[in-house]
Each structure stands twice: as structure tokens, then as C-alpha cells.
Amino acid sequence: MLETTHFTDIDDISASELDRVLTRAADIKSGADETQLPRATLAMLFEKPSTRTRVSFETGMTQLGGHALFLGPEDIQLGHGEPLSDTARVLGRYGDAIMVRLFKHDDLLEIAEHSEAPVINGLTDDAHPCQTLADLLTIREHVGEFDEVQAAWVGDGNNVGQSFVLGCAMAGIDLTVATPPDYAMDDEVIARAAELGEPPKVTTNPDEAIADADVVYTDVWISMGQESQRHEKLQAFEGFQLNEDFLADTDAKVMHCLPAHRGEEITGDVLEGDQSIVWDQAENRLHAQKGLIVELLDK
Ligand code: CP
Ligand code: NVA
């Protein structure tokens, strides 16, 4: 059982709970843990598009013997004036859990405040903790024990990166973050990481970040909702692309949460190359979230 009711970001759980969720996920993946959740229902509310999050949660619930339902804002009264708080109160009375993908993180917190069922963050503008669970599971599988891993985040200081920073601090992974000066992680996130463990080293030099890395992680430069910033961001991120030249002196594994924009933050060659572990990383969303759900629902 987890102490927290809701999973709004990775540090809602403790470091030992994180280890337990990841171990549970690995056991479910291997077939050693056959926990079922008959008739459990997950309501999934999406303000933004999704492939992995939607399909891995839905598939995961089916595999656990339960059910997931997709709710776009236009499909329900939320998109037609019903407040978030009322939506949360009602969904929380029907479902065993609610998974939400929203723009504003504060909206997620408002849903959590009013829902009696656990609320899981399936991505907000600030955080993507389910992605971090899958990322850590993948690192454990491909690289090894966390306290021996050196990781680099190269690119935007975005939602995926921020939850990864917190997760690395909790897991004891030695992380260096390289972002352009105007696109750093929030100071508040770095401060939280320092409270959880070792905070990341922060640089604006991507070469420095990957020098000793076992894992190099990037994400899109233009996240959902930032389309109007496209021109200025493409200029600011020059030199931050994961391409064969940039990675010439490292055999580090390459991670990306997907979807990727080939030719922007990563080249097709690197994404498809021998160092890439992105497809295992994507698969692990399924296993990691099943581990989270069984622990969150105390089964
Ligand atoms: N990585 C991730 O969350 O992908 P989707 O946007 O497809 O869900
Ligand atoms: N940073 C990206 C992640 C997508 C899964 C976005 O928010 O669009």
C-alpha cells in the first residue's frame, strides 16, 4: 500500500515506495505477479492527445481484469461548462481511480482535492510521473543498479524532464541536466530534488552533460501547447540535437519518451540505432503503470 492517495508527481511516493512500485512492475512484467483487479474501473480524462498513455493504461486495465474509459473534454460536461471540481466529485464516486492528462498542473491538483478515488497524473505542463516510472524501470533493465548509473538530460527543461529529475534524486541516479539558458527546469523542482537526494548538476553545455553518461535522455523541444513558440525554440536548441556526431564518443543508451520529432531533438539514425532503448522504454509504460495501479489500489 502507498501512503499517498493520489499520484500527482513522482515525489508523492517515498523512495522506498518507488522501489516497491518498480519491483512490482518488474514482477508483473515477468509473470511472477499475477494480481488481478476484477471489475476495477479507471476513468481517463484527456485534454491533450496521447498514444502511449491512453493505450498503455487501457490495455493495462484490461490485462488486470478491469476496465478503462476514455473521456475527452468535449465528450463530457466538463467541456460544456461543468466545473472541474464537480467532475472530480462525480468521477471519483464511479471509478476506482481517475487518470488525467491536462494542461495546467493546478487543475490536476483541483481534481485530486475533490476526488475520493485516487488521481493519477498522465501528464501536465509541469510533470509526467508515469513516464518517470517507465524510465526508471528501463534504466534498471538496461543499465543496472541506480547508484551506479550516470544519466544526462539534454534538451528542454520540460514536464518529462522535471519528473525525471525528481525520480533520479529519489533513486540515487547521478544526473546532469543540459538545457539552453532560457529553458531550464523550474528552480522549485531543483530545490525539491535537493530535498529528496542529490540534485542534478546543471549546465548549458550538452557535451559536458554526456561526457560520462550511461544514459542520454531527450524529449521534444516543442511540447503540446507550445506550438506558437516553435520558431524561437528551434533557434535556442541549436546544438542540443542527439545525432551521430554528438554521440560519437559515447556508447550511452539513448532514451526518449516519444513521440519524437525526427530531425529536431533527435535524428532518425539515432532513434533507430543500436544505442536506442526507446521501444523498451515505451513498452515499460504498460508494466510500470500496472505496478502503480495495484499498489495505489492496495491489491
Ligand atoms: N510518452 C507519452 O506520454 O506519450 P503519449 O503522448 O503518446 O501518451
Ligand atoms: N514534453 C512532451 C511530452 C509528450 C509525451 C509534451 O508535453 O508534449
PDB file of C-alpha atoms and ligand atoms in Angstrom:
ATOM      1  CA  MET A   1       0.000   0.000   0.000  1.00  0.00           C
ATOM      2  CA  LEU A   2       1.185   3.528  -0.738  1.00  0.00           C
ATOM      3  CA  GLU A   3       0.879   6.294   1.832  1.00  0.00           C
ATOM      4  CA  THR A   4      -0.421   8.748  -0.749  1.00  0.00           C
ATOM      5  CA  THR A   5      -3.966   8.718  -2.085  1.00  0.00           C
ATOM      6  CA  HIS A   6      -3.042  10.475  -5.330  1.00  0.00           C
ATOM      7  CA  PHE A   7      -0.091  10.265  -7.716  1.00  0.00           C
ATOM      8  CA  THR A   8       0.262  13.848  -8.911  1.00  0.00           C
ATOM      9  CA  ASP A   9       4.039  13.683  -9.262  1.00  0.00           C
ATOM     10  CA  ILE A  10       6.747  11.131  -8.609  1.00  0.00           C
ATOM     11  CA  ASP A  11       7.614  12.545  -5.190  1.00  0.00           C
ATOM     12  CA  ASP A  12       4.098  11.889  -3.881  1.00  0.00           C
ATOM     13  CA  ILE A  13       5.591   8.489  -3.047  1.00  0.00           C
ATOM     14  CA  SER A  14       8.708   7.837  -0.969  1.00  0.00           C
ATOM     15  CA  ALA A  15      11.958   6.421  -2.310  1.00  0.00           C
ATOM     16  CA  SER A  16      11.182   3.017  -0.793  1.00  0.00           C
ATOM     17  CA  GLU A  17       7.682   3.095  -2.292  1.00  0.00           C
ATOM     18  CA  LEU A  18       9.214   3.954  -5.649  1.00  0.00           C
ATOM     19  CA  ASP A  19      11.422   0.901  -5.376  1.00  0.00           C
ATOM     20  CA  ARG A  20       8.382  -1.201  -4.452  1.00  0.00           C
ATOM     21  CA  VAL A  21       6.337   0.038  -7.441  1.00  0.00           C
ATOM     22  CA  LEU A  22       9.239  -0.707  -9.803  1.00  0.00           C
ATOM     23  CA  THR A  23       9.788  -4.177  -8.322  1.00  0.00           C
ATOM     24  CA  ARG A  24       6.073  -4.884  -8.570  1.00  0.00           C
ATOM     25  CA  ALA A  25       6.116  -3.703 -12.187  1.00  0.00           C
ATOM     26  CA  ALA A  26       9.047  -5.995 -12.998  1.00  0.00           C
ATOM     27  CA  ASP A  27       7.266  -8.938 -11.335  1.00  0.00           C
ATOM     28  CA  ILE A  28       4.084  -8.231 -13.276  1.00  0.00           C
ATOM     29  CA  LYS A  29       6.117  -7.955 -16.479  1.00  0.00           C
ATOM     30  CA  SER A  30       7.848 -11.299 -15.860  1.00  0.00           C
ATOM     31  CA  GLY A  31       4.600 -13.038 -14.896  1.00  0.00           C
ATOM     32  CA  ALA A  32       5.772 -13.686 -11.324  1.00  0.00           C
ATOM     33  CA  ASP A  33       2.967 -11.430 -10.012  1.00  0.00           C
ATOM     34  CA  GLU A  34      -0.486 -12.300 -11.323  1.00  0.00           C
ATOM     35  CA  THR A  35      -2.510  -9.807  -9.279  1.00  0.00           C
ATOM     36  CA  GLN A  36      -5.922  -9.110 -10.791  1.00  0.00           C
ATOM     37  CA  LEU A  37      -8.344  -6.224 -10.263  1.00  0.00           C
ATOM     38  CA  PRO A  38     -11.680  -7.681 -11.342  1.00  0.00           C
ATOM     39  CA  ARG A  39     -14.224  -5.043 -12.352  1.00  0.00           C
ATOM     40  CA  ALA A  40     -11.919  -2.154 -11.357  1.00  0.00           C
ATOM     41  CA  THR A  41     -12.626   0.921 -13.471  1.00  0.00           C
ATOM     42  CA  LEU A  42     -10.206   3.646 -14.450  1.00  0.00           C
ATOM     43  CA  ALA A  43     -11.725   6.884 -15.796  1.00  0.00           C
ATOM     44  CA  MET A  44      -9.259   8.576 -18.156  1.00  0.00           C
ATOM     45  CA  LEU A  45      -9.686  12.275 -18.846  1.00  0.00           C
ATOM     46  CA  PHE A  46      -7.611  13.757 -21.689  1.00  0.00           C
ATOM     47  CA  GLU A  47      -7.266  17.459 -22.613  1.00  0.00           C
ATOM     48  CA  LYS A  48      -4.283  16.666 -24.877  1.00  0.00           C
ATOM     49  CA  PRO A  49      -3.696  13.878 -27.394  1.00  0.00           C
ATOM     50  CA  SER A  50      -1.934  10.654 -26.463  1.00  0.00           C
ATOM     51  CA  THR A  51      -0.873   7.329 -27.896  1.00  0.00           C
ATOM     52  CA  ARG A  52       1.233   5.643 -25.196  1.00  0.00           C
ATOM     53  CA  THR A  53      -0.549   6.929 -22.103  1.00  0.00           C
ATOM     54  CA  ARG A  54      -4.020   6.205 -23.374  1.00  0.00           C
ATOM     55  CA  VAL A  55      -3.287   2.782 -24.825  1.00  0.00           C
ATOM     56  CA  SER A  56      -0.983   1.548 -22.056  1.00  0.00           C
ATOM     57  CA  PHE A  57      -3.465   2.465 -19.319  1.00  0.00           C
ATOM     58  CA  GLU A  58      -6.386   0.991 -21.224  1.00  0.00           C
ATOM     59  CA  THR A  59      -4.500  -2.193 -22.085  1.00  0.00           C
ATOM     60  CA  GLY A  60      -3.120  -2.449 -18.566  1.00  0.00           C
ATOM     61  CA  MET A  61      -6.579  -2.265 -17.019  1.00  0.00           C
ATOM     62  CA  THR A  62      -7.861  -4.947 -19.404  1.00  0.00           C
ATOM     63  CA  GLN A  63      -4.917  -7.201 -18.545  1.00  0.00           C
ATOM     64  CA  LEU A  64      -5.616  -6.686 -14.842  1.00  0.00           C
ATOM     65  CA  GLY A  65      -9.221  -7.805 -15.334  1.00  0.00           C
ATOM     66  CA  GLY A  66     -10.673  -4.301 -15.072  1.00  0.00           C
ATOM     67  CA  HIS A  67     -11.776  -1.610 -17.479  1.00  0.00           C
ATOM     68  CA  ALA A  68     -10.731   1.864 -18.574  1.00  0.00           C
ATOM     69  CA  LEU A  69     -12.861   4.513 -20.223  1.00  0.00           C
ATOM     70  CA  PHE A  70     -11.640   7.356 -22.389  1.00  0.00           C
ATOM     71  CA  LEU A  71     -13.156  10.771 -21.721  1.00  0.00           C
ATOM     72  CA  GLY A  72     -12.294  13.681 -23.982  1.00  0.00           C
ATOM     73  CA  PRO A  73     -13.355  17.085 -22.631  1.00  0.00           C
ATOM     74  CA  GLU A  74     -15.841  17.549 -25.442  1.00  0.00           C
ATOM     75  CA  ASP A  75     -17.436  14.188 -24.677  1.00  0.00           C
ATOM     76  CA  ILE A  76     -18.351  15.102 -21.134  1.00  0.00           C
ATOM     77  CA  GLN A  77     -19.964  18.109 -19.462  1.00  0.00           C
ATOM     78  CA  LEU A  78     -16.529  19.457 -18.454  1.00  0.00           C
ATOM     79  CA  GLY A  79     -16.132  20.776 -21.989  1.00  0.00           C
ATOM     80  CA  HIS A  80     -19.548  22.436 -21.761  1.00  0.00           C
ATOM     81  CA  GLY A  81     -19.233  24.396 -18.549  1.00  0.00           C
ATOM     82  CA  GLU A  82     -19.341  21.900 -15.679  1.00  0.00           C
ATOM     83  CA  PRO A  83     -16.586  22.777 -13.195  1.00  0.00           C
ATOM     84  CA  LEU A  84     -13.553  20.585 -12.654  1.00  0.00           C
ATOM     85  CA  SER A  85     -14.458  20.158  -9.001  1.00  0.00           C
ATOM     86  CA  ASP A  86     -17.921  18.757  -9.789  1.00  0.00           C
ATOM     87  CA  THR A  87     -16.472  16.483 -12.471  1.00  0.00           C
ATOM     88  CA  ALA A  88     -13.913  15.174  -9.992  1.00  0.00           C
ATOM     89  CA  ARG A  89     -16.503  14.548  -7.277  1.00  0.00           C
ATOM     90  CA  VAL A  90     -18.679  12.536  -9.634  1.00  0.00           C
ATOM     91  CA  LEU A  91     -15.973  10.580 -11.452  1.00  0.00           C
ATOM     92  CA  GLY A  92     -14.433   9.725  -8.081  1.00  0.00           C
ATOM     93  CA  ARG A  93     -17.676   8.084  -6.998  1.00  0.00           C
ATOM     94  CA  TYR A  94     -17.921   5.869 -10.081  1.00  0.00           C
ATOM     95  CA  GLY A  95     -14.345   4.888 -10.778  1.00  0.00           C
ATOM     96  CA  ASP A  96     -11.733   3.125  -8.657  1.00  0.00           C
ATOM     97  CA  ALA A  97      -9.189   5.635  -9.984  1.00  0.00           C
ATOM     98  CA  ILE A  98      -9.014   8.602 -12.347  1.00  0.00           C
ATOM     99  CA  MET A  99      -6.149   9.220 -14.739  1.00  0.00           C
ATOM    100  CA  VAL A 100      -5.894  12.752 -16.136  1.00  0.00           C
ATOM    101  CA  ARG A 101      -3.840  14.449 -18.833  1.00  0.00           C
ATOM    102  CA  LEU A 102      -4.252  18.212 -18.576  1.00  0.00           C
ATOM    103  CA  PHE A 103      -2.539  21.458 -19.457  1.00  0.00           C
ATOM    104  CA  LYS A 104      -2.462  23.136 -16.035  1.00  0.00           C
ATOM    105  CA  HIS A 105      -0.947  21.249 -13.125  1.00  0.00           C
ATOM    106  CA  ASP A 106      -3.183  23.246 -10.755  1.00  0.00           C
ATOM    107  CA  ASP A 107      -6.231  21.774 -12.487  1.00  0.00           C
ATOM    108  CA  LEU A 108      -4.897  18.305 -11.693  1.00  0.00           C
ATOM    109  CA  LEU A 109      -4.458  19.308  -8.049  1.00  0.00           C
ATOM    110  CA  GLU A 110      -8.024  20.615  -8.013  1.00  0.00           C
ATOM    111  CA  ILE A 111      -9.319  17.305  -9.334  1.00  0.00           C
ATOM    112  CA  ALA A 112      -7.291  15.451  -6.707  1.00  0.00           C
ATOM    113  CA  GLU A 113      -8.691  17.713  -3.992  1.00  0.00           C
ATOM    114  CA  HIS A 114     -12.268  16.824  -4.906  1.00  0.00           C
ATOM    115  CA  SER A 115     -11.992  13.167  -5.902  1.00  0.00           C
ATOM    116  CA  GLU A 116     -12.430  10.416  -3.348  1.00  0.00           C
ATOM    117  CA  ALA A 117     -10.790   7.982  -5.785  1.00  0.00           C
ATOM    118  CA  PRO A 118      -7.029   8.124  -6.437  1.00  0.00           C
ATOM    119  CA  VAL A 119      -5.997  10.557  -9.173  1.00  0.00           C
ATOM    120  CA  ILE A 120      -3.035   9.679 -11.399  1.00  0.00           C
ATOM    121  CA  ASN A 121      -1.141  12.292 -13.397  1.00  0.00           C
ATOM    122  CA  GLY A 122      -0.940  11.185 -17.038  1.00  0.00           C
ATOM    123  CA  LEU A 123       0.961  14.420 -17.919  1.00  0.00           C
ATOM    124  CA  THR A 124       0.513  18.094 -17.181  1.00  0.00           C
ATOM    125  CA  ASP A 125       2.546  21.069 -18.381  1.00  0.00           C
ATOM    126  CA  ASP A 126       4.774  20.566 -15.321  1.00  0.00           C
ATOM    127  CA  ALA A 127       5.107  16.845 -14.717  1.00  0.00           C
ATOM    128  CA  HIS A 128       4.874  13.353 -16.205  1.00  0.00           C
ATOM    129  CA  PRO A 129       5.473  10.932 -13.338  1.00  0.00           C
ATOM    130  CA  CYS A 130       4.116   7.780 -15.031  1.00  0.00           C
ATOM    131  CA  GLN A 131       6.751   8.339 -17.697  1.00  0.00           C
ATOM    132  CA  THR A 132       9.387   8.506 -14.963  1.00  0.00           C
ATOM    133  CA  LEU A 133       8.292   5.133 -13.578  1.00  0.00           C
ATOM    134  CA  ALA A 134       8.780   3.580 -17.013  1.00  0.00           C
ATOM    135  CA  ASP A 135      12.085   5.412 -17.468  1.00  0.00           C
ATOM    136  CA  LEU A 136      13.479   4.081 -14.201  1.00  0.00           C
ATOM    137  CA  LEU A 137      12.277   0.555 -14.939  1.00  0.00           C
ATOM    138  CA  THR A 138      14.033   0.760 -18.311  1.00  0.00           C
ATOM    139  CA  ILE A 139      17.262   2.081 -16.797  1.00  0.00           C
ATOM    140  CA  ARG A 140      17.273  -0.705 -14.231  1.00  0.00           C
ATOM    141  CA  GLU A 141      16.814  -3.277 -17.007  1.00  0.00           C
ATOM    142  CA  HIS A 142      19.332  -1.859 -19.471  1.00  0.00           C
ATOM    143  CA  VAL A 143      21.995  -0.231 -17.325  1.00  0.00           C
ATOM    144  CA  GLY A 144      21.809  -1.628 -13.810  1.00  0.00           C
ATOM    145  CA  GLU A 145      21.639  -0.570 -10.204  1.00  0.00           C
ATOM    146  CA  PHE A 146      20.654   3.080  -9.852  1.00  0.00           C
ATOM    147  CA  ASP A 147      23.545   4.097  -7.609  1.00  0.00           C
ATOM    148  CA  GLU A 148      25.972   3.088 -10.365  1.00  0.00           C
ATOM    149  CA  VAL A 149      24.190   4.942 -13.162  1.00  0.00           C
ATOM    150  CA  GLN A 150      25.165   8.293 -14.649  1.00  0.00           C
ATOM    151  CA  ALA A 151      22.412   9.897 -16.675  1.00  0.00           C
ATOM    152  CA  ALA A 152      22.169  13.027 -18.795  1.00  0.00           C
ATOM    153  CA  TRP A 153      19.075  15.019 -19.706  1.00  0.00           C
ATOM    154  CA  VAL A 154      19.750  17.020 -22.881  1.00  0.00           C
ATOM    155  CA  GLY A 155      17.125  19.446 -24.178  1.00  0.00           C
ATOM    156  CA  ASP A 156      14.124  21.253 -22.786  1.00  0.00           C
ATOM    157  CA  GLY A 157      13.549  21.635 -19.054  1.00  0.00           C
ATOM    158  CA  ASN A 158      10.014  20.360 -19.564  1.00  0.00           C
ATOM    159  CA  ASN A 159       7.408  18.197 -17.825  1.00  0.00           C
ATOM    160  CA  VAL A 160       9.103  14.877 -18.671  1.00  0.00           C
ATOM    161  CA  GLY A 161      12.498  16.233 -17.618  1.00  0.00           C
ATOM    162  CA  GLN A 162      11.212  17.684 -14.364  1.00  0.00           C
ATOM    163  CA  SER A 163       9.668  14.436 -13.159  1.00  0.00           C
ATOM    164  CA  PHE A 164      12.807  12.592 -14.308  1.00  0.00           C
ATOM    165  CA  VAL A 165      14.961  14.953 -12.218  1.00  0.00           C
ATOM    166  CA  LEU A 166      12.884  14.167  -9.136  1.00  0.00           C
ATOM    167  CA  GLY A 167      12.883  10.441  -9.868  1.00  0.00           C
ATOM    168  CA  CYS A 168      16.656  10.356 -10.305  1.00  0.00           C
ATOM    169  CA  ALA A 169      17.145  12.159  -6.994  1.00  0.00           C
ATOM    170  CA  MET A 170      14.875   9.643  -5.279  1.00  0.00           C
ATOM    171  CA  ALA A 171      16.536   6.649  -6.935  1.00  0.00           C
ATOM    172  CA  GLY A 172      20.112   7.859  -6.360  1.00  0.00           C
ATOM    173  CA  ILE A 173      20.955   8.248 -10.046  1.00  0.00           C
ATOM    174  CA  ASP A 174      23.772  10.711 -10.763  1.00  0.00           C
ATOM    175  CA  LEU A 175      22.143  13.124 -13.240  1.00  0.00           C
ATOM    176  CA  THR A 176      23.414  16.056 -15.268  1.00  0.00           C
ATOM    177  CA  VAL A 177      20.872  18.337 -16.941  1.00  0.00           C
ATOM    178  CA  ALA A 178      21.822  20.396 -20.001  1.00  0.00           C
ATOM    179  CA  THR A 179      19.310  22.939 -21.274  1.00  0.00           C
ATOM    180  CA  PRO A 180      19.610  26.245 -23.114  1.00  0.00           C
ATOM    181  CA  PRO A 181      19.744  29.106 -20.580  1.00  0.00           C
ATOM    182  CA  ASP A 182      16.148  30.222 -21.146  1.00  0.00           C
ATOM    183  CA  TYR A 183      14.689  26.723 -20.971  1.00  0.00           C
ATOM    184  CA  ALA A 184      15.980  25.413 -17.654  1.00  0.00           C
ATOM    185  CA  MET A 185      13.976  23.307 -15.227  1.00  0.00           C
ATOM    186  CA  ASP A 186      11.997  25.255 -12.607  1.00  0.00           C
ATOM    187  CA  ASP A 187      14.112  26.299  -9.610  1.00  0.00           C
ATOM    188  CA  GLU A 188      11.397  24.848  -7.411  1.00  0.00           C
ATOM    189  CA  VAL A 189      11.905  21.408  -8.999  1.00  0.00           C
ATOM    190  CA  ILE A 190      15.669  21.529  -8.495  1.00  0.00           C
ATOM    191  CA  ALA A 191      15.066  22.530  -4.863  1.00  0.00           C
ATOM    192  CA  ARG A 192      12.665  19.602  -4.414  1.00  0.00           C
ATOM    193  CA  ALA A 193      15.278  17.266  -5.918  1.00  0.00           C
ATOM    194  CA  ALA A 194      17.803  18.543  -3.371  1.00  0.00           C
ATOM    195  CA  GLU A 195      15.401  17.646  -0.575  1.00  0.00           C
ATOM    196  CA  LEU A 196      14.891  14.154  -1.987  1.00  0.00           C
ATOM    197  CA  GLY A 197      18.548  13.287  -2.552  1.00  0.00           C
ATOM    198  CA  GLU A 198      21.396  14.515  -4.714  1.00  0.00           C
ATOM    199  CA  PRO A 199      20.132  17.303  -7.020  1.00  0.00           C
ATOM    200  CA  PRO A 200      21.207  17.211 -10.667  1.00  0.00           C
ATOM    201  CA  LYS A 201      24.278  19.027 -11.907  1.00  0.00           C
ATOM    202  CA  VAL A 202      23.009  21.796 -14.171  1.00  0.00           C
ATOM    203  CA  THR A 203      24.777  23.089 -17.284  1.00  0.00           C
ATOM    204  CA  THR A 204      24.044  24.778 -20.590  1.00  0.00           C
ATOM    205  CA  ASN A 205      26.716  22.676 -22.310  1.00  0.00           C
ATOM    206  CA  PRO A 206      25.276  19.430 -23.752  1.00  0.00           C
ATOM    207  CA  ASP A 207      28.730  17.928 -24.466  1.00  0.00           C
ATOM    208  CA  GLU A 208      29.651  18.294 -20.819  1.00  0.00           C
ATOM    209  CA  ALA A 209      26.440  16.539 -19.782  1.00  0.00           C
ATOM    210  CA  ILE A 210      27.053  13.392 -21.817  1.00  0.00           C
ATOM    211  CA  ALA A 211      30.794  13.038 -21.151  1.00  0.00           C
ATOM    212  CA  ASP A 212      30.466  10.163 -18.637  1.00  0.00           C
ATOM    213  CA  ALA A 213      26.850   9.250 -19.157  1.00  0.00           C
ATOM    214  CA  ASP A 214      25.475   5.700 -19.332  1.00  0.00           C
ATOM    215  CA  VAL A 215      22.133   7.059 -20.478  1.00  0.00           C
ATOM    216  CA  VAL A 216      21.275  10.158 -22.530  1.00  0.00           C
ATOM    217  CA  TYR A 217      17.626  11.236 -22.458  1.00  0.00           C
ATOM    218  CA  THR A 218      15.872  13.828 -24.593  1.00  0.00           C
ATOM    219  CA  ASP A 219      12.329  14.898 -25.398  1.00  0.00           C
ATOM    220  CA  VAL A 220      10.677  17.178 -27.945  1.00  0.00           C
ATOM    221  CA  TRP A 221      11.651  20.837 -27.875  1.00  0.00           C
ATOM    222  CA  ILE A 222       8.105  21.995 -28.582  1.00  0.00           C
ATOM    223  CA  SER A 223       5.700  20.374 -26.177  1.00  0.00           C
ATOM    224  CA  MET A 224       1.955  20.169 -26.660  1.00  0.00           C
ATOM    225  CA  GLY A 225       0.545  23.672 -26.222  1.00  0.00           C
ATOM    226  CA  GLN A 226       3.829  25.431 -27.153  1.00  0.00           C
ATOM    227  CA  GLU A 227       3.310  25.455 -30.917  1.00  0.00           C
ATOM    228  CA  SER A 228       3.422  29.282 -31.054  1.00  0.00           C
ATOM    229  CA  GLN A 229       6.977  29.210 -29.585  1.00  0.00           C
ATOM    230  CA  ARG A 230       8.235  26.956 -32.363  1.00  0.00           C
ATOM    231  CA  HIS A 231      10.433  29.475 -34.171  1.00  0.00           C
ATOM    232  CA  GLU A 232      12.251  30.818 -31.116  1.00  0.00           C
ATOM    233  CA  LYS A 233      12.678  27.389 -29.559  1.00  0.00           C
ATOM    234  CA  LEU A 234      14.208  25.850 -32.693  1.00  0.00           C
ATOM    235  CA  GLN A 235      16.835  28.600 -32.612  1.00  0.00           C
ATOM    236  CA  ALA A 236      17.505  28.270 -28.877  1.00  0.00           C
ATOM    237  CA  PHE A 237      18.030  24.500 -29.072  1.00  0.00           C
ATOM    238  CA  GLU A 238      20.682  24.567 -31.770  1.00  0.00           C
ATOM    239  CA  GLY A 239      23.490  22.234 -30.621  1.00  0.00           C
ATOM    240  CA  PHE A 240      21.184  20.144 -28.441  1.00  0.00           C
ATOM    241  CA  GLN A 241      20.192  17.569 -31.069  1.00  0.00           C
ATOM    242  CA  LEU A 242      21.030  13.904 -30.412  1.00  0.00           C
ATOM    243  CA  ASN A 243      22.741  12.981 -33.659  1.00  0.00           C
ATOM    244  CA  GLU A 244      25.600  10.642 -34.620  1.00  0.00           C
ATOM    245  CA  ASP A 245      28.240  13.384 -34.344  1.00  0.00           C
ATOM    246  CA  PHE A 246      27.069  14.463 -30.911  1.00  0.00           C
ATOM    247  CA  LEU A 247      27.112  10.864 -29.668  1.00  0.00           C
ATOM    248  CA  ALA A 248      30.307   9.843 -31.485  1.00  0.00           C
ATOM    249  CA  ASP A 249      32.370   9.428 -28.307  1.00  0.00           C
ATOM    250  CA  THR A 250      29.801   7.734 -26.130  1.00  0.00           C
ATOM    251  CA  ASP A 251      28.153   4.324 -26.104  1.00  0.00           C
ATOM    252  CA  ALA A 252      25.467   5.600 -23.728  1.00  0.00           C
ATOM    253  CA  LYS A 253      21.964   4.255 -24.167  1.00  0.00           C
ATOM    254  CA  VAL A 254      19.560   6.727 -25.749  1.00  0.00           C
ATOM    255  CA  MET A 255      16.148   7.391 -24.256  1.00  0.00           C
ATOM    256  CA  HIS A 256      13.162   9.391 -25.491  1.00  0.00           C
ATOM    257  CA  CYS A 257       9.656   9.326 -24.047  1.00  0.00           C
ATOM    258  CA  LEU A 258       8.132   9.606 -27.565  1.00  0.00           C
ATOM    259  CA  PRO A 259       6.558  10.895 -29.683  1.00  0.00           C
ATOM    260  CA  ALA A 260       9.838  12.004 -31.318  1.00  0.00           C
ATOM    261  CA  HIS A 261      10.276  14.768 -33.852  1.00  0.00           C
ATOM    262  CA  ARG A 262      12.953  13.246 -36.086  1.00  0.00           C
ATOM    263  CA  GLY A 263      15.338  15.926 -37.325  1.00  0.00           C
ATOM    264  CA  GLU A 264      14.669  18.229 -34.364  1.00  0.00           C
ATOM    265  CA  GLU A 265      15.732  16.922 -30.939  1.00  0.00           C
ATOM    266  CA  ILE A 266      16.927  13.575 -32.340  1.00  0.00           C
ATOM    267  CA  THR A 267      17.819  12.167 -35.731  1.00  0.00           C
ATOM    268  CA  GLY A 268      16.163   9.115 -37.206  1.00  0.00           C
ATOM    269  CA  ASP A 269      19.534   7.311 -37.236  1.00  0.00           C
ATOM    270  CA  VAL A 270      19.972   7.717 -33.502  1.00  0.00           C
ATOM    271  CA  LEU A 271      16.377   6.879 -32.673  1.00  0.00           C
ATOM    272  CA  GLU A 272      16.617   3.679 -34.724  1.00  0.00           C
ATOM    273  CA  GLY A 273      20.250   2.962 -33.849  1.00  0.00           C
ATOM    274  CA  ASP A 274      21.918   0.341 -31.617  1.00  0.00           C
ATOM    275  CA  GLN A 275      22.135   2.664 -28.610  1.00  0.00           C
ATOM    276  CA  SER A 276      18.422   3.427 -28.616  1.00  0.00           C
ATOM    277  CA  ILE A 277      16.239   1.773 -25.979  1.00  0.00           C
ATOM    278  CA  VAL A 278      13.168   3.859 -26.727  1.00  0.00           C
ATOM    279  CA  TRP A 279      10.890   0.990 -27.735  1.00  0.00           C
ATOM    280  CA  ASP A 280      11.529  -0.922 -24.497  1.00  0.00           C
ATOM    281  CA  GLN A 281      11.015   2.375 -22.694  1.00  0.00           C
ATOM    282  CA  ALA A 282       7.626   2.805 -24.395  1.00  0.00           C
ATOM    283  CA  GLU A 283       6.624  -0.794 -23.596  1.00  0.00           C
ATOM    284  CA  ASN A 284       7.525  -0.246 -19.978  1.00  0.00           C
ATOM    285  CA  ARG A 285       4.781   2.364 -19.637  1.00  0.00           C
ATOM    286  CA  LEU A 286       2.380  -0.592 -19.585  1.00  0.00           C
ATOM    287  CA  HIS A 287       4.229  -2.588 -16.917  1.00  0.00           C
ATOM    288  CA  ALA A 288       5.156   0.400 -14.752  1.00  0.00           C
ATOM    289  CA  GLN A 289       1.575   1.682 -14.635  1.00  0.00           C
ATOM    290  CA  LYS A 290       0.209  -1.759 -13.776  1.00  0.00           C
ATOM    291  CA  GLY A 291       2.653  -1.803 -10.858  1.00  0.00           C
ATOM    292  CA  LEU A 292       1.490   1.656  -9.829  1.00  0.00           C
ATOM    293  CA  ILE A 293      -2.221   0.831 -10.037  1.00  0.00           C
ATOM    294  CA  VAL A 294      -2.030  -2.355  -7.974  1.00  0.00           C
ATOM    295  CA  GLU A 295      -0.002  -0.564  -5.315  1.00  0.00           C
ATOM    296  CA  LEU A 296      -2.222   2.534  -5.365  1.00  0.00           C
ATOM    297  CA  LEU A 297      -5.382   0.415  -5.032  1.00  0.00           C
ATOM    298  CA  ASP A 298      -3.656  -1.656  -2.340  1.00  0.00           C
ATOM    299  CA  LYS A 299      -4.023  -5.041  -4.061  1.00  0.00           C
TER     300      LYS A 299
HETATM  301  N1   CP B   1       5.237   9.447 -23.727  1.00  0.00           N
HETATM  302  C1   CP B   1       3.921   9.735 -23.749  1.00  0.00           C
HETATM  303  O1   CP B   1       3.308  10.116 -22.738  1.00  0.00           O
HETATM  304  O2   CP B   1       3.347   9.528 -24.953  1.00  0.00           O
HETATM  305  P1   CP B   1       1.844   9.900 -25.387  1.00  0.00           P
HETATM  306  O3   CP B   1       1.763  11.390 -25.515  1.00  0.00           O
HETATM  307  O4   CP B   1       1.650   9.171 -26.684  1.00  0.00           O
HETATM  308  O5   CP B   1       0.922   9.397 -24.308  1.00  0.00           O
HETATM  309  N1  NVA B   2       7.037  17.121 -23.394  1.00  0.00           N
HETATM  310  C1  NVA B   2       6.060  16.482 -24.244  1.00  0.00           C
HETATM  311  C2  NVA B   2       5.850  15.084 -23.783  1.00  0.00           C
HETATM  312  C3  NVA B   2       4.852  14.273 -24.578  1.00  0.00           C
HETATM  313  C4  NVA B   2       4.650  12.915 -24.040  1.00  0.00           C
HETATM  314  C5  NVA B   2       4.777  17.285 -24.250  1.00  0.00           C
HETATM  315  O1  NVA B   2       4.361  17.746 -23.180  1.00  0.00           O
HETATM  316  O2  NVA B   2       4.189  17.464 -25.310  1.00  0.00           O
END
